[in-house]
Amino acid sequence: MCTFSLILHISLLHLILYEAQFFNSTYTTNMAVHIFGKSVKHNALVRIGLAKTIFGVGYPTAQEICAKVGLYPQMRMNELTEPQLMAINKELGKMKVEGKLKQEILENIKLKRLIGSYAGYRHAYGLPVRGQGTRNNANTAKKLNKLDRRL
């Protein structure tokens, strides 16, 4: 009877250790960090996560944001504290990114079309704007340069 209870206790101990290992915070699979209204992969480097998910932020800008906030270069998203997340959001709020930047681009295109410039004409007709040829392979420009652009 004593050996049976000892085996039972050992098996329960193994089960508890297994569950603790399985539910450890470093083992999360589908976690995401939300910055500026976008979800960023939890195990991405901060500078890469910012550059890949936020429109208008490239790698150099993301590096500058990390330097201003005081993050070391190899820091990952899941290591950020709440004050650091707030500081990143504050820095992004000072910049023209996401909706504001897209709106400015659309306004610039509308202005070019309104004044009748060559680039505006090319935008209006769905043709390549920056001097690319149209004899072959203008399909991407024809897809992108539609009359109605959405945000």
PDB file of C-alpha atoms in Angstrom:
ATOM      1  CA  MET A   1       0.000   0.000   0.000  1.00  0.00           C
ATOM      2  CA  CYS A   2       2.816   2.363   0.801  1.00  0.00           C
ATOM      3  CA  THR A   3       4.588   1.760  -2.525  1.00  0.00           C
ATOM      4  CA  PHE A   4       1.354   2.397  -4.423  1.00  0.00           C
ATOM      5  CA  SER A   5       0.839   5.774  -2.755  1.00  0.00           C
ATOM      6  CA  LEU A   6       4.503   6.665  -3.371  1.00  0.00           C
ATOM      7  CA  ILE A   7       4.094   5.845  -7.088  1.00  0.00           C
ATOM      8  CA  LEU A   8       0.895   7.881  -7.172  1.00  0.00           C
ATOM      9  CA  HIS A   9       2.612  10.878  -5.585  1.00  0.00           C
ATOM     10  CA  ILE A  10       5.551  10.637  -7.993  1.00  0.00           C
ATOM     11  CA  SER A  11       3.244  10.439 -11.014  1.00  0.00           C
ATOM     12  CA  LEU A  12       1.266  13.439  -9.761  1.00  0.00           C
ATOM     13  CA  LEU A  13       4.509  15.345  -9.239  1.00  0.00           C
ATOM     14  CA  HIS A  14       5.579  14.552 -12.825  1.00  0.00           C
ATOM     15  CA  LEU A  15       2.200  15.698 -14.105  1.00  0.00           C
ATOM     16  CA  ILE A  16       2.433  18.980 -12.200  1.00  0.00           C
ATOM     17  CA  LEU A  17       5.959  19.607 -13.463  1.00  0.00           C
ATOM     18  CA  TYR A  18       4.874  18.814 -17.023  1.00  0.00           C
ATOM     19  CA  GLU A  19       1.932  21.234 -16.782  1.00  0.00           C
ATOM     20  CA  ALA A  20       4.167  23.927 -15.301  1.00  0.00           C
ATOM     21  CA  GLN A  21       6.586  23.485 -18.193  1.00  0.00           C
ATOM     22  CA  PHE A  22       3.760  23.487 -20.736  1.00  0.00           C
ATOM     23  CA  PHE A  23       2.070  26.613 -19.397  1.00  0.00           C
ATOM     24  CA  ASN A  24       5.284  28.536 -18.827  1.00  0.00           C
ATOM     25  CA  SER A  25       5.098  32.125 -20.094  1.00  0.00           C
ATOM     26  CA  THR A  26       8.042  31.576 -22.462  1.00  0.00           C
ATOM     27  CA  TYR A  27       6.175  28.764 -24.216  1.00  0.00           C
ATOM     28  CA  THR A  28       3.257  30.853 -25.466  1.00  0.00           C
ATOM     29  CA  THR A  29       2.363  30.292 -29.115  1.00  0.00           C
ATOM     30  CA  ASN A  30      -0.343  32.724 -30.200  1.00  0.00           C
ATOM     31  CA  MET A  31       0.451  35.753 -28.073  1.00  0.00           C
ATOM     32  CA  ALA A  32       0.667  39.202 -29.634  1.00  0.00           C
ATOM     33  CA  VAL A  33       1.646  42.616 -28.385  1.00  0.00           C
ATOM     34  CA  HIS A  34      -0.570  45.523 -29.413  1.00  0.00           C
ATOM     35  CA  ILE A  35       1.203  48.708 -30.409  1.00  0.00           C
ATOM     36  CA  PHE A  36      -0.573  51.673 -31.997  1.00  0.00           C
ATOM     37  CA  GLY A  37      -3.660  49.565 -32.638  1.00  0.00           C
ATOM     38  CA  LYS A  38      -1.767  46.820 -34.475  1.00  0.00           C
ATOM     39  CA  SER A  39      -0.916  43.378 -33.178  1.00  0.00           C
ATOM     40  CA  VAL A  40       2.758  42.526 -33.399  1.00  0.00           C
ATOM     41  CA  LYS A  41       4.150  39.007 -33.103  1.00  0.00           C
ATOM     42  CA  HIS A  42       5.255  38.437 -29.513  1.00  0.00           C
ATOM     43  CA  ASN A  43       8.670  36.914 -30.198  1.00  0.00           C
ATOM     44  CA  ALA A  44       9.780  39.403 -32.887  1.00  0.00           C
ATOM     45  CA  LEU A  45      12.571  41.848 -32.231  1.00  0.00           C
ATOM     46  CA  VAL A  46      11.097  45.220 -31.356  1.00  0.00           C
ATOM     47  CA  ARG A  47      12.689  47.097 -34.251  1.00  0.00           C
ATOM     48  CA  ILE A  48      11.672  44.453 -36.789  1.00  0.00           C
ATOM     49  CA  GLY A  49       8.145  44.136 -35.417  1.00  0.00           C
ATOM     50  CA  LEU A  50       7.632  47.889 -35.625  1.00  0.00           C
ATOM     51  CA  ALA A  51       9.021  48.087 -39.155  1.00  0.00           C
ATOM     52  CA  LYS A  52       6.949  45.200 -40.475  1.00  0.00           C
ATOM     53  CA  THR A  53       3.571  46.047 -38.978  1.00  0.00           C
ATOM     54  CA  ILE A  54       3.273  49.830 -38.862  1.00  0.00           C
ATOM     55  CA  PHE A  55       2.820  51.642 -42.172  1.00  0.00           C
ATOM     56  CA  GLY A  56       5.302  54.481 -42.485  1.00  0.00           C
ATOM     57  CA  VAL A  57       7.896  53.021 -40.104  1.00  0.00           C
ATOM     58  CA  GLY A  58      10.936  51.444 -41.706  1.00  0.00           C
ATOM     59  CA  TYR A  59      13.952  49.809 -40.161  1.00  0.00           C
ATOM     60  CA  PRO A  60      15.947  53.037 -39.544  1.00  0.00           C
ATOM     61  CA  THR A  61      12.932  54.786 -38.008  1.00  0.00           C
ATOM     62  CA  ALA A  62      12.201  51.772 -35.806  1.00  0.00           C
ATOM     63  CA  GLN A  63      15.841  51.813 -34.665  1.00  0.00           C
ATOM     64  CA  GLU A  64      15.519  55.516 -33.759  1.00  0.00           C
ATOM     65  CA  ILE A  65      12.318  54.860 -31.798  1.00  0.00           C
ATOM     66  CA  CYS A  66      14.041  52.066 -29.852  1.00  0.00           C
ATOM     67  CA  ALA A  67      16.976  54.373 -29.086  1.00  0.00           C
ATOM     68  CA  LYS A  68      14.682  57.183 -27.888  1.00  0.00           C
ATOM     69  CA  VAL A  69      12.714  54.840 -25.649  1.00  0.00           C
ATOM     70  CA  GLY A  70      15.922  53.243 -24.355  1.00  0.00           C
ATOM     71  CA  LEU A  71      15.520  49.643 -25.528  1.00  0.00           C
ATOM     72  CA  TYR A  72      18.533  47.475 -26.167  1.00  0.00           C
ATOM     73  CA  PRO A  73      18.842  46.230 -29.788  1.00  0.00           C
ATOM     74  CA  GLN A  74      18.035  42.547 -29.250  1.00  0.00           C
ATOM     75  CA  MET A  75      14.930  43.113 -27.134  1.00  0.00           C
ATOM     76  CA  ARG A  76      11.840  41.136 -28.097  1.00  0.00           C
ATOM     77  CA  MET A  77       8.224  42.271 -28.028  1.00  0.00           C
ATOM     78  CA  ASN A  78       7.200  39.972 -25.176  1.00  0.00           C
ATOM     79  CA  GLU A  79       9.922  41.480 -22.958  1.00  0.00           C
ATOM     80  CA  LEU A  80       8.453  44.990 -23.127  1.00  0.00           C
ATOM     81  CA  THR A  81       6.931  46.437 -19.992  1.00  0.00           C
ATOM     82  CA  GLU A  82       3.785  48.549 -19.953  1.00  0.00           C
ATOM     83  CA  PRO A  83       5.675  51.883 -19.583  1.00  0.00           C
ATOM     84  CA  GLN A  84       7.893  50.947 -22.530  1.00  0.00           C
ATOM     85  CA  LEU A  85       4.831  50.142 -24.661  1.00  0.00           C
ATOM     86  CA  MET A  86       3.314  53.479 -23.705  1.00  0.00           C
ATOM     87  CA  ALA A  87       6.570  55.280 -24.604  1.00  0.00           C
ATOM     88  CA  ILE A  88       6.636  53.578 -28.023  1.00  0.00           C
ATOM     89  CA  ASN A  89       3.009  54.574 -28.609  1.00  0.00           C
ATOM     90  CA  LYS A  90       3.855  58.140 -27.588  1.00  0.00           C
ATOM     91  CA  GLU A  91       6.763  58.297 -30.055  1.00  0.00           C
ATOM     92  CA  LEU A  92       4.592  56.870 -32.828  1.00  0.00           C
ATOM     93  CA  GLY A  93       1.885  59.404 -32.002  1.00  0.00           C
ATOM     94  CA  LYS A  94       4.322  62.228 -32.747  1.00  0.00           C
ATOM     95  CA  MET A  95       5.011  60.822 -36.220  1.00  0.00           C
ATOM     96  CA  LYS A  96       2.864  60.730 -39.316  1.00  0.00           C
ATOM     97  CA  VAL A  97       2.130  56.994 -39.684  1.00  0.00           C
ATOM     98  CA  GLU A  98      -0.746  54.675 -40.624  1.00  0.00           C
ATOM     99  CA  GLY A  99      -3.965  56.550 -41.453  1.00  0.00           C
ATOM    100  CA  LYS A 100      -2.502  60.069 -41.419  1.00  0.00           C
ATOM    101  CA  LEU A 101       0.263  59.099 -43.833  1.00  0.00           C
ATOM    102  CA  LYS A 102      -2.102  57.211 -46.140  1.00  0.00           C
ATOM    103  CA  GLN A 103      -4.465  60.193 -46.157  1.00  0.00           C
ATOM    104  CA  GLU A 104      -1.609  62.540 -47.073  1.00  0.00           C
ATOM    105  CA  ILE A 105      -0.564  60.257 -49.957  1.00  0.00           C
ATOM    106  CA  LEU A 106      -4.128  60.180 -51.272  1.00  0.00           C
ATOM    107  CA  GLU A 107      -4.384  63.968 -51.001  1.00  0.00           C
ATOM    108  CA  ASN A 108      -1.140  64.367 -52.964  1.00  0.00           C
ATOM    109  CA  ILE A 109      -2.481  62.095 -55.718  1.00  0.00           C
ATOM    110  CA  LYS A 110      -5.767  64.040 -55.828  1.00  0.00           C
ATOM    111  CA  LEU A 111      -3.835  67.315 -56.080  1.00  0.00           C
ATOM    112  CA  LYS A 112      -1.764  65.993 -59.007  1.00  0.00           C
ATOM    113  CA  ARG A 113      -4.938  64.919 -60.765  1.00  0.00           C
ATOM    114  CA  LEU A 114      -6.634  68.241 -60.049  1.00  0.00           C
ATOM    115  CA  ILE A 115      -3.825  70.405 -61.439  1.00  0.00           C
ATOM    116  CA  GLY A 116      -3.594  68.172 -64.520  1.00  0.00           C
ATOM    117  CA  SER A 117       0.019  67.101 -64.194  1.00  0.00           C
ATOM    118  CA  TYR A 118       1.433  64.199 -66.157  1.00  0.00           C
ATOM    119  CA  ALA A 119       1.688  62.087 -62.999  1.00  0.00           C
ATOM    120  CA  GLY A 120      -1.933  62.880 -62.187  1.00  0.00           C
ATOM    121  CA  TYR A 121      -2.982  61.803 -65.681  1.00  0.00           C
ATOM    122  CA  ARG A 122      -1.088  58.523 -65.281  1.00  0.00           C
ATOM    123  CA  HIS A 123      -2.740  57.943 -61.894  1.00  0.00           C
ATOM    124  CA  ALA A 124      -6.175  58.686 -63.340  1.00  0.00           C
ATOM    125  CA  TYR A 125      -5.778  56.216 -66.192  1.00  0.00           C
ATOM    126  CA  GLY A 126      -4.202  53.500 -64.070  1.00  0.00           C
ATOM    127  CA  LEU A 127      -0.820  53.543 -65.794  1.00  0.00           C
ATOM    128  CA  PRO A 128       2.707  53.460 -64.347  1.00  0.00           C
ATOM    129  CA  VAL A 129       3.566  56.897 -62.972  1.00  0.00           C
ATOM    130  CA  ARG A 130       7.352  56.961 -62.685  1.00  0.00           C
ATOM    131  CA  GLY A 131       8.484  56.375 -66.250  1.00  0.00           C
ATOM    132  CA  GLN A 132       8.094  52.604 -66.486  1.00  0.00           C
ATOM    133  CA  GLY A 133       7.215  51.157 -69.861  1.00  0.00           C
ATOM    134  CA  THR A 134       3.757  49.858 -70.680  1.00  0.00           C
ATOM    135  CA  ARG A 135       4.559  47.601 -73.622  1.00  0.00           C
ATOM    136  CA  ASN A 136       5.003  44.689 -71.243  1.00  0.00           C
ATOM    137  CA  ASN A 137       4.237  44.072 -67.603  1.00  0.00           C
ATOM    138  CA  ALA A 138       2.286  47.113 -66.475  1.00  0.00           C
ATOM    139  CA  ASN A 139      -0.212  44.890 -64.685  1.00  0.00           C
ATOM    140  CA  THR A 140       0.867  45.849 -61.176  1.00  0.00           C
ATOM    141  CA  ALA A 141       0.491  49.549 -61.907  1.00  0.00           C
ATOM    142  CA  LYS A 142      -2.899  48.941 -63.478  1.00  0.00           C
ATOM    143  CA  LYS A 143      -3.994  47.191 -60.294  1.00  0.00           C
ATOM    144  CA  LEU A 144      -2.619  49.872 -57.963  1.00  0.00           C
ATOM    145  CA  ASN A 145      -3.447  53.045 -59.869  1.00  0.00           C
ATOM    146  CA  LYS A 146      -7.213  52.716 -59.851  1.00  0.00           C
ATOM    147  CA  LEU A 147      -9.456  55.763 -59.557  1.00  0.00           C
ATOM    148  CA  ASP A 148     -10.730  54.904 -56.078  1.00  0.00           C
ATOM    149  CA  ARG A 149      -8.013  54.158 -53.555  1.00  0.00           C
ATOM    150  CA  ARG A 150      -9.041  52.799 -50.222  1.00  0.00           C
ATOM    151  CA  LEU A 151      -7.368  53.385 -46.854  1.00  0.00           C
TER     152      LEU A 151
END
